[in-house]
Coordinates of C-alpha atoms in Angstrom, one line a residue:
Chain C
M1097 CA 23.6 -18.5 1.5
S1098 CA 23.7 -22.0 3.3
E1099 CA 22.2 -23.7 6.5
E1100 CA 25.7 -24.9 7.7
K1101 CA 27.6 -21.1 8.1
G1102 CA 27.2 -21.3 11.9
A1103 CA 24.3 -18.7 13.5
L1104 CA 25.7 -15.3 15.3
T1105 CA 24.6 -14.4 18.8
V1106 CA 23.3 -12.1 20.7
P1107 CA 24.5 -10.5 23.8
Q1108 CA 21.6 -11.4 26.5
E1109 CA 19.9 -7.5 26.0
E1110 CA 18.5 -7.7 23.0
Q1111 CA 16.1 -10.4 23.6
A1112 CA 12.9 -9.7 23.1
L1113 CA 11.1 -7.5 25.5
A1114 CA 8.5 -10.2 27.0
P1115 CA 5.5 -10.0 26.3
R1116 CA 3.4 -6.9 27.1
Q1117 CA 0.0 -7.9 28.2
S1118 CA -1.8 -8.1 25.6
R1119 CA -4.1 -5.2 23.9
V1120 CA -7.6 -7.7 24.0
K1121 CA -7.2 -7.3 28.4
A1122 CA -6.0 -3.2 28.1
F1123 CA -8.3 -2.8 26.2
L1124 CA -11.4 -4.6 27.9
I1125 CA -9.8 -3.3 31.7
K1126 CA -10.6 -0.3 29.6
F1127 CA -14.0 -0.3 28.4
L1128 CA -15.2 -2.0 31.9
S1129 CA -14.4 1.1 33.5
R1130 CA -17.5 3.3 31.3
K1131 CA -20.3 2.1 33.2
T1132 CA -23.0 3.2 29.9
A1133 CA -21.1 1.9 27.8
V1134 CA -21.0 -1.7 29.9
A1135 CA -25.2 -1.4 30.1
A1136 CA -25.4 -0.2 26.6
A1137 CA -23.3 -3.4 25.9
C1138 CA -25.2 -5.3 28.1
F1139 CA -28.3 -4.2 26.9
I1140 CA -27.1 -5.1 23.0
I1141 CA -26.2 -8.7 24.2
L1142 CA -29.9 -8.6 25.1
L1143 CA -31.6 -7.5 23.0
V1144 CA -29.3 -10.1 20.5
I1145 CA -30.1 -13.3 22.5
V1146 CA -34.3 -12.2 22.5
A1147 CA -33.8 -12.1 18.7
F1148 CA -32.4 -15.4 18.1
L1149 CA -34.5 -17.4 20.9
A1150 CA -37.4 -14.8 19.3
P1151 CA -39.4 -18.1 18.4
V1152 CA -39.1 -19.4 21.8
L1153 CA -39.8 -16.0 23.7
Q1154 CA -42.6 -14.9 22.3
P1155 CA -45.8 -16.2 24.3
F1156 CA -48.1 -15.5 21.1
D1157 CA -48.0 -15.9 17.7
P1158 CA -46.6 -12.6 16.2
A1159 CA -49.1 -13.1 13.2
T1160 CA -52.0 -14.9 15.2
P1161 CA -55.0 -12.2 15.5
D1162 CA -57.2 -12.5 18.5
Y1163 CA -60.9 -10.8 18.1
D1164 CA -61.7 -11.2 21.5
A1165 CA -59.1 -9.7 22.6
I1166 CA -58.3 -5.9 20.4
L1167 CA -56.8 -2.9 21.3
S1168 CA -56.5 -4.5 25.6
P1169 CA -54.0 -2.7 27.7
P1170 CA -51.8 -4.9 28.6
N1171 CA -52.7 -7.7 31.6
A1172 CA -52.0 -10.5 32.7
K1173 CA -52.4 -12.4 29.8
H1174 CA -51.3 -9.7 27.0
L1175 CA -48.1 -8.1 29.1
F1176 CA -48.1 -6.0 26.6
G1177 CA -51.2 -5.9 25.9
T1178 CA -52.3 -5.8 22.0
D1179 CA -53.1 -4.2 19.1
E1180 CA -55.7 -3.6 17.0
Y1181 CA -56.4 -7.0 15.4
G1182 CA -55.8 -8.4 19.0
R1183 CA -52.2 -10.1 18.4
D1184 CA -50.0 -9.2 21.0
I1185 CA -47.8 -7.1 21.2
L1186 CA -44.3 -8.6 23.3
S1187 CA -44.9 -11.3 21.3
R1188 CA -44.1 -9.6 17.5
L1189 CA -42.1 -6.4 20.0
L1190 CA -39.6 -10.1 20.3
A1191 CA -39.4 -10.6 16.4
G1192 CA -39.5 -7.2 15.9
S1193 CA -36.0 -7.4 17.3
R1194 CA -35.0 -9.6 14.9
L1195 CA -36.3 -7.8 11.7
S1196 CA -34.4 -4.5 13.6
L1197 CA -32.0 -5.6 14.3
S1198 CA -30.6 -8.1 10.6
V1199 CA -32.3 -5.1 8.4
S1200 CA -29.5 -2.7 10.4
L1201 CA -26.9 -5.4 10.7
S1202 CA -26.9 -6.1 7.2
S1203 CA -27.1 -2.5 6.2
V1204 CA -24.5 -0.9 7.9
T1205 CA -22.2 -3.6 6.8
L1206 CA -23.1 -3.6 3.1
G1207 CA -22.4 0.1 3.4
A1208 CA -18.8 -0.5 5.5
G1209 CA -17.9 -3.1 2.8
L1210 CA -18.4 -0.5 0.4
G1211 CA -17.1 2.6 2.1
A1212 CA -14.2 1.2 3.2
V1213 CA -14.0 -0.6 -0.8
L1214 CA -14.7 3.2 -1.6
G1215 CA -12.5 4.9 0.7
I1216 CA -9.8 2.5 1.0
L1217 CA -8.6 3.5 -3.4
A1218 CA -9.9 6.8 -3.2
G1219 CA -6.8 7.3 0.0
Y1220 CA -4.3 4.7 -1.7
Y1221 CA -3.9 6.0 -5.4
G1222 CA -5.6 9.6 -4.6
G1223 CA -5.6 11.5 -8.4
W1224 CA -8.6 11.2 -10.4
L1225 CA -9.2 8.5 -8.4
D1226 CA -10.2 10.1 -5.5
S1227 CA -11.6 13.4 -6.2
L1228 CA -14.1 10.9 -8.3
I1229 CA -15.3 9.2 -4.8
M1230 CA -14.8 11.5 -2.6
R1231 CA -16.8 14.2 -4.4
T1232 CA -19.3 11.7 -5.1
A1233 CA -19.7 11.1 -1.0
D1234 CA -19.8 15.0 -0.5
V1235 CA -22.6 14.7 -2.9
L1236 CA -24.5 11.9 -1.0
L1237 CA -23.6 14.0 2.3
A1238 CA -25.2 17.3 1.1
F1239 CA -28.5 15.0 1.1
P1240 CA -29.6 14.3 5.1
D1241 CA -30.1 10.4 5.6
I1242 CA -33.5 10.0 5.6
L1243 CA -33.9 11.9 2.7
L1244 CA -31.6 10.0 0.5
A1245 CA -33.6 7.1 2.0
I1246 CA -36.9 7.2 1.0
A1247 CA -35.5 8.9 -2.5
I1248 CA -34.2 5.4 -3.2
V1249 CA -36.4 3.5 -2.5
A1250 CA -38.9 6.7 -4.2
V1251 CA -36.4 5.0 -7.0
I1252 CA -36.7 0.8 -6.5
G1253 CA -39.6 0.3 -4.7
P1254 CA -40.9 -1.2 -1.7
G1255 CA -39.2 -3.4 1.1
L1256 CA -37.1 -4.5 4.0
S1257 CA -34.7 -6.2 1.7
N1258 CA -35.1 -2.1 -1.0
V1259 CA -34.5 -0.9 2.3
I1260 CA -31.3 -2.1 2.9
I1261 CA -30.4 -0.6 0.4
A1262 CA -30.9 2.7 0.7
V1263 CA -29.9 2.2 4.0
A1264 CA -26.3 1.5 3.2
V1265 CA -26.1 3.3 0.4
F1266 CA -26.9 6.6 2.2
S1267 CA -24.0 5.2 5.2
I1268 CA -21.4 4.5 2.5
P1269 CA -20.2 8.4 2.9
S1270 CA -19.4 8.2 6.5
F1271 CA -17.1 5.3 6.0
A1272 CA -15.6 5.9 2.8
R1273 CA -14.0 9.3 4.0
I1274 CA -13.0 8.1 7.7
M1275 CA -11.3 5.2 5.8
R1276 CA -9.7 7.3 2.9
S1277 CA -8.4 9.4 5.6
S1278 CA -7.2 6.7 7.9
T1279 CA -5.9 5.4 4.2
L1280 CA -3.5 8.4 4.6
T1281 CA -2.3 8.7 7.3
V1282 CA -1.4 4.6 7.3
K1283 CA 0.2 5.3 3.7
Q1284 CA 2.7 6.8 5.3
S1285 CA 3.8 4.6 7.3
L1286 CA 7.2 3.4 6.9
Y1287 CA 6.5 0.0 7.5
V1288 CA 3.5 0.8 4.6
E1289 CA 7.1 2.0 2.2
A1290 CA 9.5 -1.6 4.3
A1291 CA 6.6 -4.1 2.3
R1292 CA 7.0 -1.8 -0.8
S1293 CA 10.4 -2.0 -1.1
L1294 CA 10.6 -5.7 -0.7
G1295 CA 8.6 -6.0 -3.9
A1296 CA 4.3 -6.1 -2.4
T1297 CA 2.0 -5.4 -5.0
N1298 CA -0.2 -2.8 -4.9
R1299 CA -3.2 -5.0 -3.9
S1300 CA -0.9 -6.1 -0.5
I1301 CA -0.9 -3.2 0.3
M1302 CA -3.5 -2.4 0.4
W1303 CA -4.9 -4.8 2.3
K1304 CA -2.9 -6.8 4.5
H1305 CA -0.4 -3.1 5.5
I1306 CA -3.1 -0.4 5.3
F1307 CA -6.6 -1.9 6.2
P1308 CA -6.0 -3.7 9.1
G1309 CA -4.3 -0.4 10.7
T1310 CA -7.3 1.8 9.8
V1311 CA -9.6 -0.9 11.2
A1312 CA -10.5 0.8 14.8
S1313 CA -11.5 3.9 13.0
I1314 CA -14.7 2.7 11.4
I1315 CA -15.9 0.3 14.4
V1316 CA -17.0 3.5 16.3
N1317 CA -18.5 5.0 13.3
F1318 CA -19.6 1.1 12.8
T1319 CA -21.0 1.0 16.1
M1320 CA -22.7 4.2 15.7
R1321 CA -24.2 3.8 12.2
I1322 CA -26.5 0.6 13.2
G1323 CA -28.6 3.6 15.7
T1324 CA -28.9 5.1 12.3
A1325 CA -30.2 2.4 10.3
I1326 CA -32.7 1.6 13.0
L1327 CA -34.1 4.8 12.9
A1328 CA -33.9 4.9 9.0
A1329 CA -35.4 1.1 8.5
A1330 CA -38.2 2.1 11.5
S1331 CA -39.1 5.6 9.4
L1332 CA -38.8 3.3 5.4
S1333 CA -41.9 1.7 7.2
F1334 CA -43.1 4.4 9.3
L1335 CA -43.8 6.5 6.4
G1336 CA -45.4 3.0 4.7
F1337 CA -41.9 2.7 2.2
G1338 CA -40.6 -0.6 4.5
A1339 CA -42.1 -4.1 6.1
K1340 CA -45.4 -4.1 4.9
P1341 CA -48.3 -4.1 8.3
T1342 CA -48.3 -7.8 8.4
E1343 CA -44.8 -7.6 9.5
P1344 CA -44.0 -7.3 13.5
D1345 CA -41.4 -4.8 13.1
W1346 CA -41.0 -2.0 15.0
G1347 CA -41.5 1.2 12.8
A1348 CA -44.7 -0.5 10.9
M1349 CA -46.3 -1.4 14.7
L1350 CA -45.6 2.6 15.3
S1351 CA -47.1 3.5 12.5
T1352 CA -50.7 1.9 12.8
G1353 CA -50.6 2.4 16.7
R1354 CA -49.9 6.3 15.9
N1355 CA -53.9 5.2 14.3
Y1356 CA -55.3 3.8 18.0
L1357 CA -53.1 6.7 20.2
G1358 CA -56.6 8.2 22.1
V1359 CA -57.9 4.2 22.8
A1360 CA -54.9 2.2 23.0
P1361 CA -51.8 4.6 23.6
H1362 CA -49.0 1.0 24.8
I1363 CA -49.2 0.3 21.4
V1364 CA -47.1 3.6 20.4
Y1365 CA -45.7 3.6 23.3
F1366 CA -44.7 0.0 23.3
S1367 CA -42.6 -0.1 19.9
G1368 CA -40.9 3.3 20.3
G1369 CA -40.1 2.9 23.2
I1370 CA -38.0 -0.6 22.1
I1371 CA -36.9 1.9 19.0
F1372 CA -35.7 4.3 21.4
L1373 CA -33.2 2.1 24.2
T1374 CA -31.6 0.3 21.3
V1375 CA -30.2 2.8 19.2
L1376 CA -29.8 4.9 22.9
A1377 CA -27.5 1.5 23.7
F1378 CA -26.0 2.0 19.7
N1379 CA -25.3 5.4 20.9
L1380 CA -24.1 4.3 24.0
L1381 CA -21.5 1.9 22.9
G1382 CA -20.1 3.5 19.9
D1383 CA -19.1 6.6 22.4
G1384 CA -17.9 4.8 24.7
L1385 CA -15.5 2.5 22.0
R1386 CA -14.9 5.7 20.4
D1387 CA -13.3 6.9 24.0
T1388 CA -11.7 3.6 24.3
L1389 CA -9.8 3.2 21.0
D1390 CA -8.8 6.8 22.0
P1391 CA -5.4 7.2 23.2
K1392 CA -5.6 10.8 23.6
I1393 CA -8.7 10.4 26.4
Q1394 CA -8.0 7.9 29.2
Chain J
M1265 CA 38.3 -5.7 -12.1
A1266 CA 35.7 -6.6 -10.4
E1267 CA 32.0 -7.1 -11.9
V1268 CA 30.4 -4.3 -11.9
L1269 CA 26.7 -4.6 -9.3
L1270 CA 24.9 -1.2 -9.8
E1271 CA 25.5 1.2 -12.3
V1272 CA 23.3 4.9 -11.4
N1273 CA 24.3 7.3 -14.3
H1274 CA 23.8 10.9 -14.9
L1275 CA 20.7 10.6 -11.9
R1276 CA 18.1 13.6 -12.0
T1277 CA 14.8 13.1 -9.4
E1278 CA 13.0 16.8 -9.4
F1279 CA 10.4 17.4 -7.3
K1280 CA 7.0 19.3 -8.1
K1281 CA 6.1 21.8 -6.1
R1282 CA 3.8 24.9 -5.7
K1283 CA 5.5 26.8 -7.9
G1284 CA 7.7 24.7 -10.6
K1285 CA 9.8 22.1 -9.7
V1286 CA 13.2 21.7 -7.1
T1287 CA 15.9 19.4 -8.1
A1288 CA 16.7 16.8 -5.7
I1289 CA 19.3 15.4 -6.8
D1290 CA 21.3 16.1 -10.0
D1291 CA 24.2 13.6 -11.9
V1292 CA 24.3 11.0 -9.4
S1293 CA 26.6 8.1 -11.2
F1294 CA 28.1 5.6 -9.6
H1295 CA 29.0 2.5 -9.3
I1296 CA 28.8 -0.7 -6.8
D1297 CA 30.1 -4.1 -7.7
K1298 CA 29.4 -7.2 -6.4
G1299 CA 30.7 -7.9 -3.5
E1300 CA 31.5 -5.2 -2.3
I1301 CA 29.8 -2.6 0.3
V1302 CA 29.2 1.5 -0.3
G1303 CA 29.2 3.7 2.3
L1304 CA 27.0 7.5 0.5
V1305 CA 27.6 10.5 2.9
G1306 CA 26.4 13.5 3.4
E1307 CA 24.3 15.8 5.8
S1308 CA 20.9 16.1 6.2
G1309 CA 18.9 17.3 3.0
C1310 CA 21.8 16.3 0.4
G1311 CA 20.2 13.8 -1.5
K1312 CA 20.6 10.7 0.1
S1313 CA 18.1 9.2 1.1
V1314 CA 16.4 10.2 -2.6
T1315 CA 19.1 8.6 -4.5
S1316 CA 18.5 5.1 -2.7
L1317 CA 14.8 6.2 -3.2
S1318 CA 14.9 6.7 -7.2
I1319 CA 16.6 3.4 -7.9
M1320 CA 14.0 1.4 -5.9
R1321 CA 12.0 3.5 -7.3
L1322 CA 9.4 4.7 -4.7
L1323 CA 9.4 7.8 -5.3
R1324 CA 5.3 6.8 -5.9
D1325 CA 3.7 7.9 -3.0
T1326 CA 5.8 11.3 -2.8
P1327 CA 5.8 14.3 -6.0
G1328 CA 8.8 13.4 -7.0
E1329 CA 9.9 11.6 -10.2
I1330 CA 13.2 10.7 -12.2
T1331 CA 13.8 12.8 -14.9
N1332 CA 16.8 12.0 -16.4
G1333 CA 19.4 9.3 -16.2
T1334 CA 19.9 5.2 -16.0
V1335 CA 20.1 3.2 -13.9
L1336 CA 21.1 -0.6 -14.1
L1337 CA 21.5 -3.6 -12.5
G1338 CA 23.1 -6.4 -13.9
G1339 CA 23.0 -4.3 -16.9
K1340 CA 19.1 -4.4 -16.9
N1341 CA 18.0 -0.9 -16.8
L1342 CA 15.5 -0.4 -14.2
L1343 CA 13.6 2.9 -14.9
E1344 CA 12.1 1.5 -18.4
L1345 CA 10.7 -1.5 -16.0
S1346 CA 7.3 -1.5 -15.9
D1347 CA 5.5 -1.8 -12.5
K1348 CA 5.0 -5.4 -13.0
E1349 CA 8.2 -6.2 -13.7
M1350 CA 9.6 -4.2 -10.9
H1351 CA 7.4 -5.6 -7.6
A1352 CA 9.7 -8.8 -9.3
F1353 CA 12.9 -6.5 -8.9
Q1354 CA 12.8 -5.6 -6.0
G1355 CA 12.7 -7.6 -2.8
K1356 CA 14.3 -9.9 -5.0
Q1357 CA 17.5 -8.6 -6.5
M1358 CA 17.8 -6.0 -4.2
A1359 CA 16.3 -5.0 -0.7
M1360 CA 16.4 -2.7 1.8
I1361 CA 16.2 -1.7 4.9
F1362 CA 15.3 1.5 7.3
Q1363 CA 15.5 4.2 10.0
E1364 CA 13.7 3.4 12.2
P1365 CA 13.4 -0.4 12.5
M1366 CA 10.6 -0.2 15.2
T1367 CA 8.5 1.6 12.4
S1368 CA 9.5 -0.8 9.6
L1369 CA 7.2 -4.1 10.6
N1370 CA 3.5 -3.6 10.1
P1371 CA 2.5 -3.3 13.8
V1372 CA -0.8 -5.2 13.3
M1373 CA 1.1 -7.8 11.7
R1374 CA 3.1 -10.7 13.8
V1375 CA 7.1 -11.1 12.5
K1376 CA 6.5 -15.1 10.8
D1377 CA 3.2 -13.6 8.8
Q1378 CA 5.7 -11.1 7.7
I1379 CA 8.3 -12.2 6.4
V1380 CA 7.0 -15.1 4.9
E1381 CA 4.6 -12.7 3.0
A1382 CA 7.7 -11.2 1.4
I1383 CA 9.8 -15.1 0.5
R1384 CA 6.0 -16.0 -0.8
L1385 CA 6.0 -12.6 -3.0
H1386 CA 9.5 -13.7 -4.0
L1387 CA 10.3 -17.3 -3.5
D1388 CA 8.3 -21.1 -5.2
M1389 CA 7.6 -22.0 -1.8
D1390 CA 4.3 -22.9 0.3
Q1391 CA 4.0 -21.6 3.5
A1392 CA 5.3 -24.9 5.9
Q1393 CA 8.1 -24.3 3.5
A1394 CA 8.0 -20.2 4.0
L1395 CA 8.1 -20.5 7.5
Q1396 CA 11.1 -23.0 7.8
H1397 CA 12.3 -20.7 5.9
T1398 CA 11.7 -17.3 8.2
E1399 CA 13.1 -19.0 10.9
K1400 CA 15.9 -19.8 9.5
M1401 CA 16.5 -16.3 8.0
L1402 CA 16.1 -15.4 11.7
T1403 CA 18.2 -17.7 13.7
Q1404 CA 20.6 -16.2 11.0
V1405 CA 20.6 -12.7 11.7
G1406 CA 21.0 -13.9 15.8
I1407 CA 17.9 -13.9 16.7
P1408 CA 18.1 -16.4 19.8
D1409 CA 14.5 -17.1 21.2
V1410 CA 13.6 -17.6 17.3
Q1411 CA 10.1 -19.8 17.5
Q1412 CA 8.6 -16.5 20.3
V1413 CA 9.6 -13.8 18.4
M1414 CA 8.4 -15.5 15.1
N1415 CA 5.7 -15.2 17.0
S1416 CA 5.4 -12.6 18.6
Y1417 CA 4.0 -8.4 17.6
P1418 CA 6.8 -5.8 16.2
H1419 CA 5.2 -3.7 19.4
Q1420 CA 6.9 -6.8 22.3
L1421 CA 10.5 -6.1 20.4
S1422 CA 13.2 -4.3 20.9
G1423 CA 15.2 -1.7 18.7
G1424 CA 18.0 -4.3 17.9
M1425 CA 15.9 -7.2 17.5
S1426 CA 13.3 -5.3 15.4
Q1427 CA 16.2 -3.6 13.3
R1428 CA 17.5 -7.7 13.1
V1429 CA 13.9 -8.9 11.8
M1430 CA 14.0 -6.3 9.3
I1431 CA 17.2 -7.8 7.6
A1432 CA 16.5 -10.9 7.7
M1433 CA 13.3 -10.4 6.0
A1434 CA 15.3 -7.6 3.7
M1435 CA 17.6 -10.8 3.0
S1436 CA 15.0 -13.9 3.0
C1437 CA 14.6 -13.3 -1.0
Y1438 CA 18.7 -13.4 -0.9
P1439 CA 18.9 -10.1 -3.1
E1440 CA 21.7 -9.3 -4.7
L1441 CA 21.9 -5.5 -3.4
L1442 CA 20.9 -4.2 -0.1
I1443 CA 20.3 -0.4 0.8
A1444 CA 20.4 0.3 4.1
D1445 CA 19.0 3.4 4.9
E1446 CA 21.5 4.4 8.0
P1447 CA 20.0 1.0 9.4
T1448 CA 22.0 2.2 12.9
T1449 CA 20.6 5.6 14.0
A1450 CA 18.1 5.2 15.6
L1451 CA 19.6 2.7 17.9
D1452 CA 22.4 2.7 20.3
V1453 CA 26.6 2.5 20.5
T1454 CA 26.4 -1.3 21.5
I1455 CA 23.8 -2.2 19.4
Q1456 CA 25.0 -0.6 16.8
A1457 CA 27.8 -2.7 16.6
Q1458 CA 26.4 -5.3 16.0
I1459 CA 24.2 -4.8 13.7
L1460 CA 26.8 -3.6 11.8
D1461 CA 28.9 -6.7 12.5
L1462 CA 25.7 -8.8 11.7
M1463 CA 26.4 -6.7 7.8
R1464 CA 29.3 -6.8 7.1
E1465 CA 29.8 -11.0 7.5
L1466 CA 26.2 -11.2 5.8
N1467 CA 28.7 -9.4 3.2
Q1468 CA 31.2 -11.3 3.6
K1469 CA 29.3 -15.0 3.7
N1470 CA 27.1 -14.2 0.7
G1471 CA 28.5 -11.8 -1.7
M1472 CA 25.9 -9.6 -0.8
S1473 CA 26.5 -5.6 -2.1
I1474 CA 25.3 -3.2 0.7
L1475 CA 25.1 0.5 -0.7
L1476 CA 25.4 2.2 3.2
I1477 CA 23.6 5.2 3.8
T1478 CA 24.6 7.1 6.6
H1479 CA 25.9 10.6 7.7
D1480 CA 28.4 8.5 10.2
L1481 CA 31.5 9.1 8.9
G1482 CA 33.3 6.7 11.8
V1483 CA 30.6 4.0 10.9
V1484 CA 32.2 4.1 6.4
A1485 CA 36.0 4.6 8.0
E1486 CA 34.8 0.7 9.5
M1487 CA 32.8 -0.8 6.6
C1488 CA 33.2 0.3 3.7
S1489 CA 35.8 -0.2 0.5
R1490 CA 34.4 3.1 -0.9
V1491 CA 32.8 6.3 -0.5
I1492 CA 30.5 9.1 -2.2
V1493 CA 30.7 12.5 -0.3
M1494 CA 27.2 13.8 -1.5
Y1495 CA 26.4 17.6 -1.2
A1496 CA 22.7 19.5 -1.7
G1497 CA 22.3 17.1 -4.7
R1498 CA 25.6 16.2 -6.5
I1499 CA 28.7 13.8 -6.0
V1500 CA 31.4 15.1 -4.1
E1501 CA 33.4 13.2 -4.0
Q1502 CA 34.1 9.9 -4.8
A1503 CA 37.4 7.9 -3.3
D1504 CA 38.2 4.7 -1.7
V1505 CA 38.8 4.5 2.0
E1506 CA 41.3 5.1 2.7
T1507 CA 42.0 7.6 0.2
L1508 CA 39.5 9.6 1.3
F1509 CA 40.1 9.8 5.2
A1510 CA 44.2 10.5 4.9
H1511 CA 44.1 13.2 1.8
P1512 CA 40.0 14.7 0.8
R1513 CA 40.5 17.3 -2.0
N1514 CA 37.3 18.5 -2.1
P1515 CA 37.3 21.1 0.9
Y1516 CA 33.6 20.1 1.6
T1517 CA 34.9 16.0 2.0
Q1518 CA 37.6 18.3 4.0
G1519 CA 35.1 20.6 6.5
L1520 CA 33.8 17.0 6.9
L1521 CA 36.4 15.1 8.5
A1522 CA 38.4 18.3 10.2
S1523 CA 34.8 18.7 12.4
L1524 CA 35.4 14.8 13.4
P1525 CA 36.6 14.6 17.0
R1526 CA 39.4 13.0 17.0
L1527 CA 40.8 10.6 20.9
G1528 CA 43.4 12.4 21.9
Q1529 CA 43.2 15.6 20.4
H1530 CA 42.2 17.7 23.5
V1531 CA 40.2 21.2 21.1
D1532 CA 38.4 23.3 23.4
M1533 CA 35.4 22.8 19.8
L1534 CA 34.6 22.1 17.0
P1535 CA 35.8 23.0 14.0
S1536 CA 32.7 23.4 11.5
I1537 CA 32.6 24.0 8.7
P1538 CA 29.9 28.1 8.2
G1539 CA 26.4 28.1 6.8
T1540 CA 23.9 25.9 6.0
V1541 CA 23.6 23.6 3.1
P1542 CA 21.2 25.3 0.5
D1543 CA 17.3 25.4 -0.2
L1544 CA 16.6 23.5 -2.6
A1545 CA 14.8 25.5 -4.0
N1546 CA 16.9 28.3 -4.2
M1547 CA 20.3 27.3 -5.2
P1548 CA 23.5 29.7 -6.3
A1549 CA 24.5 28.8 -9.8
G1550 CA 28.2 27.7 -9.8
C1551 CA 29.1 25.1 -7.9
K1552 CA 26.6 24.6 -4.9
F1553 CA 29.2 24.9 -1.3
A1554 CA 30.0 28.0 -2.8
P1555 CA 29.4 29.7 -0.7
R1556 CA 30.4 28.2 2.3
C1557 CA 34.0 27.0 0.6
K1558 CA 36.6 29.3 1.7
Y1559 CA 38.3 28.8 -1.1
A1560 CA 35.8 29.6 -3.3
M1561 CA 36.9 32.0 -6.8
D1562 CA 35.5 33.6 -9.4
I1563 CA 34.4 30.7 -11.7
C1564 CA 32.8 28.9 -8.4
T1565 CA 30.4 30.9 -8.6
K1566 CA 29.5 31.1 -12.1
E1567 CA 30.0 28.0 -13.6
E1568 CA 29.5 24.3 -12.3
P1569 CA 32.5 21.4 -12.3
K1570 CA 32.3 18.9 -13.8
L1571 CA 33.0 15.3 -11.4
V1572 CA 36.7 14.3 -13.3
D1573 CA 38.9 11.8 -12.1
M1574 CA 42.2 11.7 -10.1
E1575 CA 44.7 10.6 -10.8
K1576 CA 44.2 7.7 -8.4
P1577 CA 41.9 5.2 -10.0
G1578 CA 38.4 5.5 -9.1
C1579 CA 38.7 8.3 -7.2
K1580 CA 37.0 11.3 -8.4
C1581 CA 36.1 14.9 -7.2
R1582 CA 33.4 17.8 -8.4
C1583 CA 35.9 21.2 -7.7
W1584 CA 37.0 24.2 -10.2
L1585 CA 40.3 24.2 -6.9
V1586 CA 41.0 20.7 -8.0
E1587 CA 41.1 20.7 -11.2
Q1588 CA 43.5 23.7 -11.4
Q1589 CA 45.6 21.8 -9.0
M1590 CA 46.0 19.6 -11.8
K1591 CA 46.2 20.5 -14.9
G1592 CA 48.7 22.6 -12.9
E1593 CA 50.7 19.7 -11.6
G1594 CA 50.7 18.6 -15.4
K1595 CA 52.0 20.9 -16.6
A1596 CA 54.7 21.0 -14.8

């Protein structure tokens, strides 16, 4: 074929249709009509901003004790009161938002990444690899999440980085499952066969053609899992496996606050309350995303 | 004689089922010359698509397996190549376009990214060159607003446009053989004619051979120089297009042609072939068409006829009746 050979003509009516309303716009319109999800999203965005600005926003240093104001209830100086060392609880909660968000985000991202890779491999290749990956996932799913996390931390030792690993590990199976089922669906589609007929390699088919088609299905799980991860990380810290008591972790604060429940219930209220609100927000956002992305629900 | 491009010999593809195997196609032998358009016709489920998928070695995700035969492309047996060597053939030496243009394109990739991917797989080009090549190919298949189409997602294109894009993609590495699996079935009649014109034009300009799979005999008459008729996984007749339409030998082909509506002839009811295609798992012994054939003889239900050469070179037929007639003529 050479350039000088003329183009063939196409009659007017076969021209490309005018581009439809962009998908992003359609998604936003649908999503914005869900009030609870929008509220949850706003709360999360606020939390993220707070986490970034924590060093600026916090009225006191979260680690500096003030022995003149031990266990003081909320007052004008300490809005949320102080803990057993006189540390400002508001400042510790603000600093803790960084910790909680980074721990949960990194662990879920790690889990989602590994789970997605394993799921796509299982779905694409099938056979013994599929059996191996999915049966292992079934075994992991048989344990309650938190029990598995405790077991992992018990083996590899306490500490925040190990909490991330533990939470990531128990996130893997759910992502692998979702990814595998989406892969099986997308794999059957004609455009994958067309890509193969053009000589695309397995790797490029998996990552260029199958993976983008499955992303929507894991976004929802990702959001939901962040809530679970925050809860799990808090629980591990509460049980003493995670953050050190000096670190401003929400779970650790809840744990130490428990000892002063009778005299200073505000410690537990505020740390428990923020965990509750954050997890709720992520779950509501997840629900909202699921409803928006599911074409069957209008 | 023109140079032979593709030669398929005694191809058999079997599908694994829970209980044993079923043979989807058996003893499929044919050839395609360079620059030739060959039609492969037959009703649904007769093995047309399995044949094309077997040639392209695209049975990976199906329970299908090629158990016999050879597929020679330019003298090289494709069935003996490793997956890696085969990737180099797919798209480069032979490409395929499919029935549903709207779903043959990846919905989350822009048109240009898909074509560029196909080009860069086989041709030694950088991104900018590949983009330029994409533009050239899209212009060549008659897309008017190339820049806009290149930046579109497939859902923004009409069916005819998508099929043009598919053709441009399939043609982008200048394959010698294009397998078109019912390329116009999903399109309406005017667009169908345009796509067929486009394919014929590309065939004439580039000397690319086309294996056109269809169940539309009208398309075959218009496009092809030779026709292969399949029934129940076997080739039952093979002839040049004039001979086939003027003097069909096999009773199945005769039935097919008789069931076509014709202009200028008024009939209340079109004739049809009684019965249905036999179940692959439960094939009759002997000739597969015998239960539906009005000429069926004793031997037809006992022994399967062979694909034998007819008097006219290049014409073949699989039928006991035809074989006996020929012998009779030979004696006389």
